[in-house]
Short mmCIF file of C-alpha atoms and ligand atoms in Angstrom, two decimals:
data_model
loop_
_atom_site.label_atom_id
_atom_site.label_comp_id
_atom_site.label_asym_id
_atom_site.label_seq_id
_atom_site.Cartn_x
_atom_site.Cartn_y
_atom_site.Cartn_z
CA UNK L 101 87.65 144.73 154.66
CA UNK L 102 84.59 142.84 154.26
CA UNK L 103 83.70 139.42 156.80
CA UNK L 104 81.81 136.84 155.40
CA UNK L 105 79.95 136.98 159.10
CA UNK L 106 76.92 138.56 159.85
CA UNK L 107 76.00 140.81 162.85
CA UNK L 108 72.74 140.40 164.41
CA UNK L 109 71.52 142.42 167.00
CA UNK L 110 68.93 141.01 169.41
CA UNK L 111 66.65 144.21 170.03
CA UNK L 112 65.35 142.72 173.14
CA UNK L 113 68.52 142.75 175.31
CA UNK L 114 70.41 145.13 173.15
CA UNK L 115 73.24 142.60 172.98
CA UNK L 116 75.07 141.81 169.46
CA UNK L 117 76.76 138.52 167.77
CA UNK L 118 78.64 138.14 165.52
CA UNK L 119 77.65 134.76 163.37
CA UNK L 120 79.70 133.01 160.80
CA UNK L 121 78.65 132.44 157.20
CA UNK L 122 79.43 129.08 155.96
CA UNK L 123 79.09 128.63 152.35
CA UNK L 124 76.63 131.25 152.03
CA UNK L 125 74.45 129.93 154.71
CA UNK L 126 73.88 130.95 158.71
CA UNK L 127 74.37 127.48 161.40
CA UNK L 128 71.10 127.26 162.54
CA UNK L 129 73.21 125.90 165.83
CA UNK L 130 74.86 129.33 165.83
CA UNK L 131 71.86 131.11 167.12
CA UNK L 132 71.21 129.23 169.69
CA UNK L 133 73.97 131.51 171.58
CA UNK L 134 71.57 134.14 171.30
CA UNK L 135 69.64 134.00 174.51
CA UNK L 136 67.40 136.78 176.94
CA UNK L 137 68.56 134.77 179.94
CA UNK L 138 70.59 132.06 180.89
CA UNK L 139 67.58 129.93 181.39
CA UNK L 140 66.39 130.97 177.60
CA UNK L 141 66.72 127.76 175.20
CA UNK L 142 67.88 130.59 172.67
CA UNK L 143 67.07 131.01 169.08
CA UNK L 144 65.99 128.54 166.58
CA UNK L 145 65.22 128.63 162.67
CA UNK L 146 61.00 127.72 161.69
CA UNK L 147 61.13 126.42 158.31
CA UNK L 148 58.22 124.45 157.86
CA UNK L 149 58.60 122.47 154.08
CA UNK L 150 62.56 123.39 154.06
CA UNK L 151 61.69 126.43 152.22
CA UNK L 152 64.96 127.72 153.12
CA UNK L 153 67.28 125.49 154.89
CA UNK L 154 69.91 123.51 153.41
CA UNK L 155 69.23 120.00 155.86
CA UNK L 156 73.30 118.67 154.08
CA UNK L 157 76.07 118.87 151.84
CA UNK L 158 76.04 117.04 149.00
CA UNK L 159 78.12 117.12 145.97
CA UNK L 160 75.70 114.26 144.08
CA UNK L 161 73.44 116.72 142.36
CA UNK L 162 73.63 120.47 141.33
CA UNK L 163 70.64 122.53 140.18
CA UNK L 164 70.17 125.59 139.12
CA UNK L 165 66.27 126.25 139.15
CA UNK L 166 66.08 130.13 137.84
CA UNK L 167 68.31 129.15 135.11
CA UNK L 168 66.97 125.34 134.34
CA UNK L 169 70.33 123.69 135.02
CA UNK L 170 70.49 119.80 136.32
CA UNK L 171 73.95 118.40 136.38
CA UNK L 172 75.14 115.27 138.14
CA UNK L 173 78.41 114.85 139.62
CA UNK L 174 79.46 118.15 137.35
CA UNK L 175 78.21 116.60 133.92
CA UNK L 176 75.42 118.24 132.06
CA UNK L 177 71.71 116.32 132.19
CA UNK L 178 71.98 117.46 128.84
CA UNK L 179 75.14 115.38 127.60
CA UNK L 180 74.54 111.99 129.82
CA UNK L 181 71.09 111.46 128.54
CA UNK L 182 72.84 111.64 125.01
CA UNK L 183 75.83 109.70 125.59
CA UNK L 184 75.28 107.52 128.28
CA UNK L 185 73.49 104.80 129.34
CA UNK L 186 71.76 104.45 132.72
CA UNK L 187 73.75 102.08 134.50
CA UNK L 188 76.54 104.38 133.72
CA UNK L 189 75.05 107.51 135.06
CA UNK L 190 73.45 105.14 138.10
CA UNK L 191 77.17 104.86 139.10
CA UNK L 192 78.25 107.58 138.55
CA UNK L 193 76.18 109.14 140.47
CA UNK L 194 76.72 106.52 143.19
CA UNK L 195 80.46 106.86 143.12
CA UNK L 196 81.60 110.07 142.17
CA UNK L 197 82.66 109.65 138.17
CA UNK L 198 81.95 107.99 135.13
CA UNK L 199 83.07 104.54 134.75
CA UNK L 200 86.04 103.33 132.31
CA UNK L 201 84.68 100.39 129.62
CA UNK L 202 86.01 98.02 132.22
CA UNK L 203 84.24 99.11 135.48
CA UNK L 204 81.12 99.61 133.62
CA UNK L 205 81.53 96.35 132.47
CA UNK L 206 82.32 94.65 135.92
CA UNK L 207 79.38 96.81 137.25
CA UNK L 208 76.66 95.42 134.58
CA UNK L 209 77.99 92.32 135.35
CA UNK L 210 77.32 92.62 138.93
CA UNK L 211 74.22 94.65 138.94
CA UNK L 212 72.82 91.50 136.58
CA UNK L 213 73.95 88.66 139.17
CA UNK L 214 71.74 90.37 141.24
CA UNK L 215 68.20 90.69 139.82
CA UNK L 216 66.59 87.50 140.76
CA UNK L 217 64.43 87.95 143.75
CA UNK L 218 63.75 85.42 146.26
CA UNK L 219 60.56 82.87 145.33
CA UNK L 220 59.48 83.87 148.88
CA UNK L 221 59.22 87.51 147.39
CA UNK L 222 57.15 86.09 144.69
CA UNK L 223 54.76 84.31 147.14
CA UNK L 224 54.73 87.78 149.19
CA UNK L 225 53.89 89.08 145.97
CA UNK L 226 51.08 86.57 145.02
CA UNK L 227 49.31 87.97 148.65
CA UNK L 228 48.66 91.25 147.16
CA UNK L 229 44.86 92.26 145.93
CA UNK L 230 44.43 91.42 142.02
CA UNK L 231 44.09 94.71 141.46
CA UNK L 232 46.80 96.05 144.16
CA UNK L 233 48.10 99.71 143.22
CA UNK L 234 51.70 98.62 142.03
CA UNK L 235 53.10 101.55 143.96
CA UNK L 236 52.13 100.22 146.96
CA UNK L 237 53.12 96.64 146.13
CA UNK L 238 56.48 97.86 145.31
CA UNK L 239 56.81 100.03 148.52
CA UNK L 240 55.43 96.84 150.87
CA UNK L 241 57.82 94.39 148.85
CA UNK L 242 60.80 96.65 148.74
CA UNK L 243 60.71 96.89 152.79
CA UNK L 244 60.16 92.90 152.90
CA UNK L 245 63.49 92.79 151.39
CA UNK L 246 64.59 94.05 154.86
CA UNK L 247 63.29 90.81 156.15
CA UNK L 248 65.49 88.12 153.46
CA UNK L 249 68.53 90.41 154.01
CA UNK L 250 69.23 90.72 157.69
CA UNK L 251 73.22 91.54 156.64
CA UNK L 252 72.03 94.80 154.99
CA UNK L 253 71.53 96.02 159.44
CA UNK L 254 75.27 96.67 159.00
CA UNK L 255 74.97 100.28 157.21
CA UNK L 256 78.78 101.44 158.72
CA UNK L 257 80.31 98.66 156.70
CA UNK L 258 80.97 99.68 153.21
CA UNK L 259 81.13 95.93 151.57
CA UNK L 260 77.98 95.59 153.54
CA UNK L 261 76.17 98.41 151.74
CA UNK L 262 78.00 97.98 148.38
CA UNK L 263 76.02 94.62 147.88
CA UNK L 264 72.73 95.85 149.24
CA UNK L 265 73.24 98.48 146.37
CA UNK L 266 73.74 96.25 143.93
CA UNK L 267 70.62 93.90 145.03
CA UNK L 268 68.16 96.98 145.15
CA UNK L 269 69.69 98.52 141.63
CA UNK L 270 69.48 94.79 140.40
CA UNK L 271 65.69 93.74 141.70
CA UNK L 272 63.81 96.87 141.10
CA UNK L 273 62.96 96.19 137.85
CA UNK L 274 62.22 92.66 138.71
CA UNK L 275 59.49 93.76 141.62
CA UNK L 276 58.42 96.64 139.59
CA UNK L 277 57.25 93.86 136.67
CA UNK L 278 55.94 91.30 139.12
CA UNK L 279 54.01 93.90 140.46
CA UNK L 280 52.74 94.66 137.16
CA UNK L 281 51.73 90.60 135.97
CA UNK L 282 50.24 90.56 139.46
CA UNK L 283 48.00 93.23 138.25
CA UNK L 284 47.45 91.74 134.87
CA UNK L 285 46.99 87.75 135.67
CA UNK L 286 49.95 86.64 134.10
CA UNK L 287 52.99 84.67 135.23
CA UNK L 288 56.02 86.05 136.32
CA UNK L 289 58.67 86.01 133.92
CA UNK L 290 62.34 85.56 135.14
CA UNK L 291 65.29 88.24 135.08
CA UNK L 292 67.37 87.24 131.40
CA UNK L 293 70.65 88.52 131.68
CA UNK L 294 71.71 88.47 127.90
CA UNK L 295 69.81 91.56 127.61
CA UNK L 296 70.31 95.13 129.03
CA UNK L 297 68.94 96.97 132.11
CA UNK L 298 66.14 98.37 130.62
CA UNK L 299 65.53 95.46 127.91
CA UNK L 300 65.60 92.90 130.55
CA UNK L 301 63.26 94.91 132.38
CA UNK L 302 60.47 95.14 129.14
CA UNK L 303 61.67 91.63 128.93
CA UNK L 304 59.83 91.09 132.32
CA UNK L 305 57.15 92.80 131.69
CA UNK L 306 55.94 91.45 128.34
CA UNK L 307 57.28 88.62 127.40
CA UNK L 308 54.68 86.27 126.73
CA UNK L 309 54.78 82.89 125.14
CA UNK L 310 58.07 83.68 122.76
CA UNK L 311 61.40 81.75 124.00
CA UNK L 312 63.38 84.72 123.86
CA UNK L 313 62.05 88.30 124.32
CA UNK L 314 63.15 90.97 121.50
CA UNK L 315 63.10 94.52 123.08
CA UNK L 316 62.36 97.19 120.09
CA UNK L 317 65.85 99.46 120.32
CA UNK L 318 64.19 102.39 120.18
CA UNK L 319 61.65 102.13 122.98
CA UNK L 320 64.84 100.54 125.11
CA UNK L 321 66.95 103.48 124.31
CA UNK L 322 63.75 106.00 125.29
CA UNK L 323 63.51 104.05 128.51
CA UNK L 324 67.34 104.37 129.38
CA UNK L 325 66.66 108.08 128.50
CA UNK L 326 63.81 108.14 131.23
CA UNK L 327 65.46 106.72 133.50
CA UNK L 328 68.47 108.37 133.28
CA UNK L 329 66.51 111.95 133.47
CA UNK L 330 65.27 110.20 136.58
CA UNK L 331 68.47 109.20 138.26
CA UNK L 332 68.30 111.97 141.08
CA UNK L 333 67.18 115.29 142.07
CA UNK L 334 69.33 116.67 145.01
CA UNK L 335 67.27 116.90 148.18
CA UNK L 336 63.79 116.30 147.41
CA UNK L 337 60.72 115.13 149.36
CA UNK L 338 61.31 111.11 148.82
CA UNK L 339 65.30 111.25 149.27
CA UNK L 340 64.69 113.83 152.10
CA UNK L 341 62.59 110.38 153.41
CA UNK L 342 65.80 108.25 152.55
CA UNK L 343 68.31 110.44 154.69
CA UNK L 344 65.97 110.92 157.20
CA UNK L 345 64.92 107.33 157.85
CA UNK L 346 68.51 106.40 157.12
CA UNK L 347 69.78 108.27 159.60
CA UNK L 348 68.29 106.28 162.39
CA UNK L 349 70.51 103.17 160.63
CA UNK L 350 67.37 101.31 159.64
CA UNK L 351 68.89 98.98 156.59
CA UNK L 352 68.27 100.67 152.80
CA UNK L 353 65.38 98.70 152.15
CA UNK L 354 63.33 100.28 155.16
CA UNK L 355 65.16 103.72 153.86
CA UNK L 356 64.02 102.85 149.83
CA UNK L 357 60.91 102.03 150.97
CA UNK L 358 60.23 105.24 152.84
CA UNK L 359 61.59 107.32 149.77
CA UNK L 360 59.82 105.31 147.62
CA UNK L 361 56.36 105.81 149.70
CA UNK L 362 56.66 109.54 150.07
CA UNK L 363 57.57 109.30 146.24
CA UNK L 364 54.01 108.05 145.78
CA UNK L 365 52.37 110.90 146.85
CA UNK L 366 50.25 113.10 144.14
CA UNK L 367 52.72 116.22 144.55
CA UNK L 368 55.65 114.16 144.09
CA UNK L 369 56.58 111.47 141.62
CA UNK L 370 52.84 110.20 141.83
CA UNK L 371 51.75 113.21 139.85
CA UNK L 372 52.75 111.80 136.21
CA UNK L 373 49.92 109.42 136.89
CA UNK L 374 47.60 112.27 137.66
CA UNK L 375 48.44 114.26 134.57
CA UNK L 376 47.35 111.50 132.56
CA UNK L 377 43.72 111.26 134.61
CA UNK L 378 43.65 115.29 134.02
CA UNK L 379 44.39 114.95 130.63
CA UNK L 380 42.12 112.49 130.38
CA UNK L 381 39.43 114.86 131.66
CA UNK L 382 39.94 117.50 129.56
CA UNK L 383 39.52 115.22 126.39
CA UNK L 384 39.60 117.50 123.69
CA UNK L 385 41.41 121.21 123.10
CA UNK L 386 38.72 123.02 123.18
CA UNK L 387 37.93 122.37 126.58
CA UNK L 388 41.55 123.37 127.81
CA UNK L 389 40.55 127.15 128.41
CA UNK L 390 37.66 126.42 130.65
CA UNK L 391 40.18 123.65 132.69
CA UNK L 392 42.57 126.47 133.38
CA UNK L 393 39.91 129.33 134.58
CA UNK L 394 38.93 126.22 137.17
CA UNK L 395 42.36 125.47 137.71
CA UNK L 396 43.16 129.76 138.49
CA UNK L 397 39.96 129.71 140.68
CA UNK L 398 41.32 127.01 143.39
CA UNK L 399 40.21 124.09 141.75
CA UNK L 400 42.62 121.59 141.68
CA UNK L 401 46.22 121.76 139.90
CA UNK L 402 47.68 121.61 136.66
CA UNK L 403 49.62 118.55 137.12
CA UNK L 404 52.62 118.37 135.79
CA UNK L 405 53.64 122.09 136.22
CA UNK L 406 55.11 123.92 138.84
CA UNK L 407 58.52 122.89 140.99
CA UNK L 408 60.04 124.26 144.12
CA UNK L 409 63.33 124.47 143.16
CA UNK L 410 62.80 125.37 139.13
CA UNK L 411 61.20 128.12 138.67
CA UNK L 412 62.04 128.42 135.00
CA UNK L 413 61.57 125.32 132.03
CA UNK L 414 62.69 121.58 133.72
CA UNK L 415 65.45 120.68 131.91
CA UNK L 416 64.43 116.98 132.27
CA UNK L 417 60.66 118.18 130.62
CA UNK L 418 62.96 119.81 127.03
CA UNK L 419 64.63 116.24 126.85
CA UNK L 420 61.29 114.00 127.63
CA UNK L 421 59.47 116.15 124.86
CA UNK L 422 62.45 115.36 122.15
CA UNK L 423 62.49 111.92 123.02
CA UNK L 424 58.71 111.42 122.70
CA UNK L 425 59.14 111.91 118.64
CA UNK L 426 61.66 109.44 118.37
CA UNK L 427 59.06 106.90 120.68
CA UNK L 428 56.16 107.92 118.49
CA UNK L 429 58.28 107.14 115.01
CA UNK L 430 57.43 103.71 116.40
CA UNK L 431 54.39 103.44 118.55
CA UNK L 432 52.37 106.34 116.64
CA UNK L 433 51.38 109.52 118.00
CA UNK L 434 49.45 109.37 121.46
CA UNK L 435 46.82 111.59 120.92
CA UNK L 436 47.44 113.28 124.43
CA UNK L 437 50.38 114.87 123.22
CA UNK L 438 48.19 117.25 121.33
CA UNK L 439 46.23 118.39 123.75
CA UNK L 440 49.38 118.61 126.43
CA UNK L 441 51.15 120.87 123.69
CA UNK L 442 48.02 123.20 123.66
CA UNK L 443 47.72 123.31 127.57
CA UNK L 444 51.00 124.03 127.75
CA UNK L 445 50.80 126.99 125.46
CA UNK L 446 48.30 128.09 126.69
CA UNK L 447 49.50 128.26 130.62
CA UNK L 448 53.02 129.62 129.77
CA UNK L 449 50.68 132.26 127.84
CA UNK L 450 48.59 133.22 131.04
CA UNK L 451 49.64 135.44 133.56
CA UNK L 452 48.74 133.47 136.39
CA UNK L 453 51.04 131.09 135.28
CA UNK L 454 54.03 133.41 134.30
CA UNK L 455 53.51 135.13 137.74
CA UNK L 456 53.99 132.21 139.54
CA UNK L 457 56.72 130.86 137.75
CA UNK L 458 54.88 127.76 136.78
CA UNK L 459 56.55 125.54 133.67
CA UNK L 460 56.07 121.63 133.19
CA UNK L 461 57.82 119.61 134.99
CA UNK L 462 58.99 116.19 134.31
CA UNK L 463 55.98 114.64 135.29
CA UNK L 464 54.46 116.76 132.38
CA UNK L 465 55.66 114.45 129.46
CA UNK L 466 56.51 111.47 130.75
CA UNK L 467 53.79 109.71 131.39
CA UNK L 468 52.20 110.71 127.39
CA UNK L 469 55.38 108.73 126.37
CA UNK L 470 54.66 106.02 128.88
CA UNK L 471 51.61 105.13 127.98
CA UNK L 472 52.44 105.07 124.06
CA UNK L 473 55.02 102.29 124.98
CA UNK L 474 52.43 100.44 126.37
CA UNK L 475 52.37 101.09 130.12
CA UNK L 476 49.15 101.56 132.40
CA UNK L 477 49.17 105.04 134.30
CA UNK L 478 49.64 102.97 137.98
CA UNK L 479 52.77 101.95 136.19
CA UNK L 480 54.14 105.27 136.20
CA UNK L 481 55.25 106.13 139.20
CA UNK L 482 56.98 102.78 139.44
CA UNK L 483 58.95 104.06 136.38
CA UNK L 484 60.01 106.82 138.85
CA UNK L 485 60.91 104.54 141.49
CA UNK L 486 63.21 102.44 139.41
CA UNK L 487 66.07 104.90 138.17
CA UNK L 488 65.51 107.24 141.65
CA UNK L 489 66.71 104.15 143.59
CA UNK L 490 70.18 104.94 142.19
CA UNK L 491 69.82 108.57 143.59
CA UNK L 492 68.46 107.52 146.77
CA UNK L 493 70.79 105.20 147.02
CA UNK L 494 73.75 107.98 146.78
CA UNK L 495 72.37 110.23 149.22
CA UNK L 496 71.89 107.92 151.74
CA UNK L 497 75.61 106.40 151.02
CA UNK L 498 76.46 110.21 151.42
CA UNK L 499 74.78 110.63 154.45
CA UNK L 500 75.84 107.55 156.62
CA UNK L 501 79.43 108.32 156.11
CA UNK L 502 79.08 111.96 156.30
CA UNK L 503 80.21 112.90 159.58
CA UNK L 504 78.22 116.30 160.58
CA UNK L 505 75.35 114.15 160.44
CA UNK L 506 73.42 112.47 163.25
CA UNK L 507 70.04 111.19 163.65
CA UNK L 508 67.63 112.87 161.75
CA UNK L 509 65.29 115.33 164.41
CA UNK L 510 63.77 118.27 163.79
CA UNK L 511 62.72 120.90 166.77
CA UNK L 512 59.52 122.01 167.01
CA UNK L 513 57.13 125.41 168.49
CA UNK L 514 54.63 123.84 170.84
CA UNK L 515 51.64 125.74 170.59
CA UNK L 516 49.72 123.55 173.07
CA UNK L 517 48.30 124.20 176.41
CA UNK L 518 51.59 124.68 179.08
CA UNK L 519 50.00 122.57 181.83
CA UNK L 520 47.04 120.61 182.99
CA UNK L 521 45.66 118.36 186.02
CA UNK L 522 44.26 115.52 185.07
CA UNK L 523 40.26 115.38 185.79
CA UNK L 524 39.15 111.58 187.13
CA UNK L 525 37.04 110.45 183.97
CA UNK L 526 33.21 110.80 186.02
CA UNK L 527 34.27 114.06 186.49
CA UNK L 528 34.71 115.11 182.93
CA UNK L 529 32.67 116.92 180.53
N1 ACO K 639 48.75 124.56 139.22
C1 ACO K 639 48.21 125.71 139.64
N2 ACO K 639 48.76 126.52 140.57
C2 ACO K 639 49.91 126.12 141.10
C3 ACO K 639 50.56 124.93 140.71
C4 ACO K 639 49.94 124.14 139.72
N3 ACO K 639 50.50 123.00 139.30
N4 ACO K 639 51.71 124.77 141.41
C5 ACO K 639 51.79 125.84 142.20
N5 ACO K 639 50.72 126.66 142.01
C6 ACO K 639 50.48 127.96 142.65
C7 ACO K 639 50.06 127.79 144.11
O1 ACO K 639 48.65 127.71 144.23
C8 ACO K 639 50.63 129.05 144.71
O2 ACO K 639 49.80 130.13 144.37
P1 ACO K 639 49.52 131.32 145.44
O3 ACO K 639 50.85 131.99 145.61
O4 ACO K 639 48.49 132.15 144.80
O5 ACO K 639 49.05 130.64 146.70
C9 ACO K 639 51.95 129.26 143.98
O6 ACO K 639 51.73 128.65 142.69
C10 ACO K 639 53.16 128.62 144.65
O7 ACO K 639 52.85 127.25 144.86
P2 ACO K 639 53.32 126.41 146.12
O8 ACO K 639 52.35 125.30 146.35
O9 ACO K 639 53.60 127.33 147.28
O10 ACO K 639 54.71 125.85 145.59
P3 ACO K 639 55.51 124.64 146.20
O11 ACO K 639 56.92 124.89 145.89
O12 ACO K 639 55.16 124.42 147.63
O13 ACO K 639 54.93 123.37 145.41
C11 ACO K 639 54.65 121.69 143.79
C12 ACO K 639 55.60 122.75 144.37
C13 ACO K 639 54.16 120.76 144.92
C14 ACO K 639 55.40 120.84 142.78
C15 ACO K 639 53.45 122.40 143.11
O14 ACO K 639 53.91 123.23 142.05
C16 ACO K 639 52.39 121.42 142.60
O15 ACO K 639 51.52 121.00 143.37
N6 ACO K 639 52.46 121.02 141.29
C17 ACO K 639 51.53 120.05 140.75
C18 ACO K 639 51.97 118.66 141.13
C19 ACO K 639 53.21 118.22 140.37
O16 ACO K 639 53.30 118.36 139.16
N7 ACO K 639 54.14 117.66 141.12
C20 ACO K 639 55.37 117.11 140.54
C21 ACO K 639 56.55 117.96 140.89
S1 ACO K 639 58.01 117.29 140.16
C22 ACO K 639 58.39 115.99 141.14
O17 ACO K 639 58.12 115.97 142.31
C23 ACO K 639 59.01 114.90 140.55
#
């Protein structure tokens, strides 16, 4: 009858173990039995990146990245961007299911009573350069919060962290506009909470001298679609930051902040921003072949392409590309999208690209249809940051009251030198 163990026999004593699979995967803890004497530490696992080690259990976010599946919480990517909006998918992911008419409405309700920020924050805010990158004025402001919300330190209570989720899923938007007046020289504009999530948050952004701001439906609905595709991603490199730094019970704004920071980085959410620079550079589609021969010789990426887990179209990249017609019906075609079309022919074409398994990824898109609603490409990773605060939000919620998990603390190989005297400093070199 077959075990769902494995044997493993360690060749250097001979000896053999027998080592429980749990849900398909070995306890790294398991091996640690495995020793050549009793004064062995025994075996660990060297994954550098996580290629291959599962670092939780979640049941937030599934993918499937050979076959190009995102669900959350069980529901198809496909069918919430469709028939949801994002403050329903932001709790359902949060809390396990989709809300009834009258807990989405309570949680609207609340999530708007809660996305004024301080005018402290606003002075903070004033501090930064004039031309501050708004990524890093939204990563600086959203661990300040830490400071004007001391309660939020109590992470084991769960009315404690209920209301520091519904401050961060309230004032994201808000920061993520000042950030961008700041930028541009003009005033800040205050949350209005007649209008939606995402027409509040154009609201803040462009309003200008007009007493009440009208948000064009279509462009709110394509932003609730973004943000929505947006919502989470199972265990990547900025919510890997959340659980980690959350795991040490820092409050979520310390945690956000460190999820949003590594989400900043070119590889990760900052690389819609880069597309836009390379597509920039590129210019016209004649000049695509030439950019992928560099690209195939070691220079530089294709941004935009490429995913550790996917390894097959991003689901997320289909939607984006659908959505960009109905954004263009209204804002006109942004000539990028032509020459993004092409490249991506052209790669999924090349056998480079097909060998490695390279498609676009969300980044790919996104940023073509941010820029024809009127957004700046340092904007764009804020557009990330807004939505993924749900996810990060969820994990990290997950995490604290998960209880397998401890502090957050990988093991290492030292591959330094095993001892050495100290020399008195005249004595050196
Ligand atoms: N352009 C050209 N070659 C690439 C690209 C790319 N975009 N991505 C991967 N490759 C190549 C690598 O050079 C490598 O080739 P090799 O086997 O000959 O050495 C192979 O494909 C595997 O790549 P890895 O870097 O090992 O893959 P990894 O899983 O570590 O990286 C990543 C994934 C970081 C997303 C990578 O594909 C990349 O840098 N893409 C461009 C940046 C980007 O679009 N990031 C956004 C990802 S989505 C998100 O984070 C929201």
């Amino acid at each position: 009858m077959s075990k769902d163990t494995l044997t493993i026999v360690d060749n250097r004593t001979e000896k053999t173990y027998e080592v429980p699979l749990f849900k398909g995967a070995v306890r790294a803890m398991d091996l640690r039995q495995i020793k050549v004497n009793a004064e062995d530490f025994g075996v660990m696992t060297y994954d550098p990146a996580f290629m291959n080690t599962a670092s939780c259990q979640s049941s937030i976010t599934f993918i499937d990245g050979d076959k190009g599946i995102l669900r959350y919480r069980g529901y198809p990517i496909e069918q919430l961007a469709e028939k949801c909006s994002f403050l329903e998918v932001a709790y359902l992911v949060l809390f396990g299911e989709l809300p009834t008419a009258s807990q989405l409405k309570e949680w609207e309700t609340e999530i708007t009573l809660h996305t004024m920020i301080h005018e402290s924050v606003k002075k903070f805010m004033a501090g930064f350069h004039y031309d501050a990158h708004p990524m890093g004025m939204l990563v600086s402001t959203v661990a300040a919060l830490s400071t004007f919300y001391p309660d939020a330190k109590s992470v084991l209570d769960p009315k404690v962290r209920r209301l520091q989720i519904l401050r961060l899923i309230g004032k994201m938007p808000t920061i993520a506009a000042c950030a961008y007046r700041h930028r541009m020289g003009y005033p800040i504009v205050n949350p209005d909470n007649d209008l939606s999530y995402t027409a509040n948050f154009m609201n803040m952004l462009w309003r200008m001298v007009e007493p009440k701001f009208v948000a064009n439906p279509v462009l709110a609905r394509a932003l609730d679609i973004l943000f929505i595709l947006h919502a989470d991603h199972e265990q990547n490199c900025g919510t890997n930051a959340m659980r980690a730094v959350g795991s040490s019970q820092a409050d979520p704004y310390l945690a956000t902040a460190a999820a949003a920071a590594a989400l900043a980085g070119p590889l990760h959410g900052g690389a819609n921003e880069e597309v836009l620079k390379m597509l920039d550079e590129i210019s016209t589609v004649d000049r695509i072949p030439a950019f992928i021969e560099q690209v195939k010789g070691g220079k530089g990426r294709l941004m935009g392409f490429g995913h550790r887990v996917y390894k097959n179209y991003d689901p997320r990249a289909r939607i984006i590309k659908q959505t960009a017609e109905e954004v263009f019906k209204v804002t006109g075609r942004n000539p990028k999208l032509e020459i993004a079309i092409e490249l991506e022919k052209i790669a999924l074409s090349d056998e480079y690209f097909i060998k490695r398994k390279l498609y676009p990824n969300v980044d790919f898109y996104s940023g073509i249809i941010y820029q024809a609603m009127g957004f700046t490409p340092e904007m764009f990773t804020v557009l990330f940051a807004i939505p993924r605060t749900a996810g990060w939000l969820a994990q990290w919620q997950e995490m604290i009251t998960d209880p397998e998990q401890k502090i957050a603390r990988p093991r290492q190989i030292y591959t330094g030198h095993w001892i050495k005297e100290v020399v008195p400093i005249e004595k050196r070199g």
